[in-house]
Coordinates of C-alpha atoms in Angstrom, one line a residue:
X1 CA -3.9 1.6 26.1
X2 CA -3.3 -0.1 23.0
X3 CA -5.5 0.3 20.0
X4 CA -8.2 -2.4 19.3
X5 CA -7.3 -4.6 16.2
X6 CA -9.8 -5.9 14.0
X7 CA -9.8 -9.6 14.4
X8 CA -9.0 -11.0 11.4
X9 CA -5.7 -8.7 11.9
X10 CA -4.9 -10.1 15.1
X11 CA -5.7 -14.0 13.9
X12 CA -3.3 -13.2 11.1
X13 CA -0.6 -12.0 13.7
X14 CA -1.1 -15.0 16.0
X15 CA -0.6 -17.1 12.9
X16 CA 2.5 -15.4 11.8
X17 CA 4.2 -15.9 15.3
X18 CA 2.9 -19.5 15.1
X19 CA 4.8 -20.2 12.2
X20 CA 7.8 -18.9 13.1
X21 CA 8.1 -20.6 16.6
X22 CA 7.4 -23.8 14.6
X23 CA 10.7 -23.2 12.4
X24 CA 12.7 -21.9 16.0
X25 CA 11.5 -25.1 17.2
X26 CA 13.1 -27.4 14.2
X27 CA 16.6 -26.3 15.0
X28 CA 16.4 -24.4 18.8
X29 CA 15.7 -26.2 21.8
X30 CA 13.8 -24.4 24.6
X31 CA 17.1 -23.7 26.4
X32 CA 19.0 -22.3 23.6
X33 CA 17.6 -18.8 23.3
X34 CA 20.4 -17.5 25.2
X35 CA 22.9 -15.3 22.7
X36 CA 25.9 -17.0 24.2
X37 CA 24.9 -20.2 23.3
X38 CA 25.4 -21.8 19.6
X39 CA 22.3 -22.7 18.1
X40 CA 22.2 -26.8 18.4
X41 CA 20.6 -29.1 15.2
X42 CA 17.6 -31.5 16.3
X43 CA 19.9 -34.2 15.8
X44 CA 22.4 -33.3 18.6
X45 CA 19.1 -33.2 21.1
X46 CA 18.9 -36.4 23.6
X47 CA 16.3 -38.9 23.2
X48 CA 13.7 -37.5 25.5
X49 CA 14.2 -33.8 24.7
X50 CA 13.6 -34.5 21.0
X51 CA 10.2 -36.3 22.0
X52 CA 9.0 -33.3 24.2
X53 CA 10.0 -30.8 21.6
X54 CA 8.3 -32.6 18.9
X55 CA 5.1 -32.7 20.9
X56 CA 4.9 -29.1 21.4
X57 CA 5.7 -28.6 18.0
X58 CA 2.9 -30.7 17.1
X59 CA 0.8 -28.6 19.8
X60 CA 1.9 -25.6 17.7
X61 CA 1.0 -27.5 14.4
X62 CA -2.3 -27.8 15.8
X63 CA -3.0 -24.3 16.6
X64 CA -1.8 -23.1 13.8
X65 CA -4.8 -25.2 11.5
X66 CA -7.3 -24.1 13.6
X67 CA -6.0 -20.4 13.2
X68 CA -6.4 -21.4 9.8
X69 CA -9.9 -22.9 9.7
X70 CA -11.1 -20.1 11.9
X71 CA -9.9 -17.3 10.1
X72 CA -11.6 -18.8 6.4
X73 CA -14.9 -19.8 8.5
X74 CA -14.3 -15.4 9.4
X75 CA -14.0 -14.5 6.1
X76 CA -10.0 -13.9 6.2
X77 CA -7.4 -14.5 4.4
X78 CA -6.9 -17.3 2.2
X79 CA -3.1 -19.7 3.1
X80 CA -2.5 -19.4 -0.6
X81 CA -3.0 -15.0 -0.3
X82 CA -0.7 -12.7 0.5
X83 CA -1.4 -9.1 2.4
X84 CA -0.7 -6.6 -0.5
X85 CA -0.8 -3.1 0.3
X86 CA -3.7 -1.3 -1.4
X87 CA -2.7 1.3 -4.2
X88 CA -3.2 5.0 -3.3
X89 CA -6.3 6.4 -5.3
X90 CA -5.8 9.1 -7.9
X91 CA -7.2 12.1 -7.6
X92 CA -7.7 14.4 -10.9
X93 CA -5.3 16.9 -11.2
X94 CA -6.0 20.3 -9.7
X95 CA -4.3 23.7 -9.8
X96 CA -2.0 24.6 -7.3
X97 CA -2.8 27.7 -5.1
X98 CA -1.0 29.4 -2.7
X99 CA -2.3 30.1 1.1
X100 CA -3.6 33.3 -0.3
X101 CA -5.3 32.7 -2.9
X102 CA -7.2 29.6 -2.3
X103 CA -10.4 29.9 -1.1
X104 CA -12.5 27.8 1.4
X105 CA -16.4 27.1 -0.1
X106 CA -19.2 25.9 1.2
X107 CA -21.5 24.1 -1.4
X108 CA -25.0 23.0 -0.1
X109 CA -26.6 20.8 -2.4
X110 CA -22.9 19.7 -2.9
X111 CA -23.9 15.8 -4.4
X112 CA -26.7 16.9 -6.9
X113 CA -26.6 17.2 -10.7
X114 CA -25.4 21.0 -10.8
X115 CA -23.8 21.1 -7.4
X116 CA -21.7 18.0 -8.4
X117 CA -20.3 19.9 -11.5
X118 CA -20.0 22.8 -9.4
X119 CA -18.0 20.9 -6.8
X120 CA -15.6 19.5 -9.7
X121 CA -14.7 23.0 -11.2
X122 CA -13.9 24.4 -7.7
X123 CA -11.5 21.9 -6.9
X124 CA -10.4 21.4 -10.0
X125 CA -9.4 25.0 -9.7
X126 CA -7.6 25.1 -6.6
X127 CA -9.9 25.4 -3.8
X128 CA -11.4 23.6 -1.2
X129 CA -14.7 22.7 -0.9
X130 CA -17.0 21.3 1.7
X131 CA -19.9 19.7 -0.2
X132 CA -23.0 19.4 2.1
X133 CA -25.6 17.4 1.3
X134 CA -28.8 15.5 2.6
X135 CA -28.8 12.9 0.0
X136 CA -33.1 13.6 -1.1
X137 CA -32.0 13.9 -4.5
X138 CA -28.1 13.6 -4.3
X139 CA -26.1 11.0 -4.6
X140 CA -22.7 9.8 -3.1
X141 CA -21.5 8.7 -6.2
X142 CA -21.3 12.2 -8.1
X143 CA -18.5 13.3 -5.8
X144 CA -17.2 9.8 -4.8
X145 CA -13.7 10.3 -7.4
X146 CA -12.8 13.2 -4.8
X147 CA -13.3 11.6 -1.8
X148 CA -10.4 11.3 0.4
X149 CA -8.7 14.3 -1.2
X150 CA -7.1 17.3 1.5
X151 CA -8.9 19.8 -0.6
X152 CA -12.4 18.2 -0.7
X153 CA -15.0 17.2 2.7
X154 CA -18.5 15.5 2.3
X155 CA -20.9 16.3 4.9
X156 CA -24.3 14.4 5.4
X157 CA -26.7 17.3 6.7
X158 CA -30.1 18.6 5.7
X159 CA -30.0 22.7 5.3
X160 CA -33.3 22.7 7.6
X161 CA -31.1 22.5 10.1
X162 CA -28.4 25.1 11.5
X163 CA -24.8 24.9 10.6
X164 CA -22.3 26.3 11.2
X165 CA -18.4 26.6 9.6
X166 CA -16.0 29.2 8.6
X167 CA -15.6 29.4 5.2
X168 CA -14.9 32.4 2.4
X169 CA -17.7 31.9 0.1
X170 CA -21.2 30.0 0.2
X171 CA -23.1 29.0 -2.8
X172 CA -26.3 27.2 -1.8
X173 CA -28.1 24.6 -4.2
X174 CA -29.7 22.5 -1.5
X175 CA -33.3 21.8 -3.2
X176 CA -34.9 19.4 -5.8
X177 CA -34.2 20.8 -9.2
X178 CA -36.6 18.7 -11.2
X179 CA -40.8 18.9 -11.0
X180 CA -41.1 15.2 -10.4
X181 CA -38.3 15.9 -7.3
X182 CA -39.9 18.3 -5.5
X183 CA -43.2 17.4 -6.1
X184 CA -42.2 13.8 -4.7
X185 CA -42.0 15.5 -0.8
X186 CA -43.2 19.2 -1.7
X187 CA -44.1 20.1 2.1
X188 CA -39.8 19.1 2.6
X189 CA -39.2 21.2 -0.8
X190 CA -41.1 24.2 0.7
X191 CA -39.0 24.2 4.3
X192 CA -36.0 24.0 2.2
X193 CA -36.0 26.3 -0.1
X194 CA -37.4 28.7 3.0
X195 CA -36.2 27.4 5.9
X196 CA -32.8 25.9 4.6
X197 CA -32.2 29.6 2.8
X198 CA -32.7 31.4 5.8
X199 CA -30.1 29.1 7.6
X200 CA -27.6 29.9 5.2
X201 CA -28.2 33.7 4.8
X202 CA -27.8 33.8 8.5
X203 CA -24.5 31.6 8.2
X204 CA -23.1 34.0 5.9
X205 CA -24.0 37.2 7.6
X206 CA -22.5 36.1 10.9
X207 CA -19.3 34.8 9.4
X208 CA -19.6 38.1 7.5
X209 CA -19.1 36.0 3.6
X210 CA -20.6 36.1 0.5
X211 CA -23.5 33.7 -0.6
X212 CA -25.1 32.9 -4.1
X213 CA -28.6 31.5 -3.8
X214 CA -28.8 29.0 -6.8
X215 CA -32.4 26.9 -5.5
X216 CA -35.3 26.2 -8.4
X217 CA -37.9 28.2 -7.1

């Protein structure tokens, strides 16, 4: 089965075949697609062949504009745009490390003030780092320059709940560090600095790793 196209993608591809039928059309006739026959000029076409080709290449014409109109009413591309091909982000540079010595880390809390900065010097240093986060206090936007990177994976997920990955190290952050934060929701702050610990203490003895406990008690 072929894969479903968005449909401003597929407008844009009927209107690219469109156009170039219509330019066929203005020196082809509908019997010269044969590669043993010379293409012939409009000119050399008889009377009644150049009136039925000129209709269906006003047919054509006509498609083609309401391609057009559909695909601005659609929010699509504009006829004086062109498709340009968007530039690969850049990344900040991190240290290269071997299969060996890179590590795989587990930061809960991964999108907050100190897990954020946390997340940066891991990476920055070589490793990779799956930054798990239920966004109470977090936000996207402290990790968002390292989305997309191999080394880096943003996971929405609240600590109150089990989870479960293999990594080599565990450092877990998940809870509000500030008094007007978890006092805001103190019953959520209370299951997860209790509830959301014990979750990760038993992640890291059954994949037999290390974990530092960073929460504001």
């Amino acid at each position: 089965m072929l894969p479903k196209l968005p449909r401003n993608i597929f407008l844009a591809m009927i209107l690219c075949a469109a156009i170039v039928l219509i330019g066929l059309f203005n020196t082809v006739s509908l019997n010269d697609f044969s590669p043993n026959v010379v293409q012939k000029p409009l000119d050399s076409l008889d009377k009644a062949s150049k009136v039925e080709l000129l209709k269906r290449i006003e047919d054509l014409q006509s498609e083609v504009d309401d391609l057009k109109k559909l695909m601005k009413s659609k929010g699509g591309v504009e006829e004086s745009q062109s498709f340009q091909t968007i530039p690969s982000r850049v990344y900040p540079e991190v240290r290269f490390r071997s299969e060996r010595t890179r590590k795989r880390i587990l930061v809960t809390g991964g999108t907050g003030f100190v897990g954020s900065h946390l997340v940066d010097k891991l990476l920055l240093d070589g490793h990779e780092v799956i930054a798990l986060d239920n966004f109470f206090t977090g936000r996207r936007r402290n990790v968002e320059h390292w989305i997309g990177h191999s080394n880096f994976e943003l996971v929405h997920h609240d600590v109150v709940n089990s989870y479960f990955v293999e990594v080599d190290q565990i450092y877990h952050l998940a809870s509000p560090a500030s008094p007007p934060h978890y006092m805001y929701n103190p019953v959520k702050t209370i299951k997860t600095n209790s509830i959301g610990t014990i979750n990760m203490l038993g992640l890291a003895k059954l994949i037999e790793k290390k974990i530092m406990d960073g929460e504001v008690r």
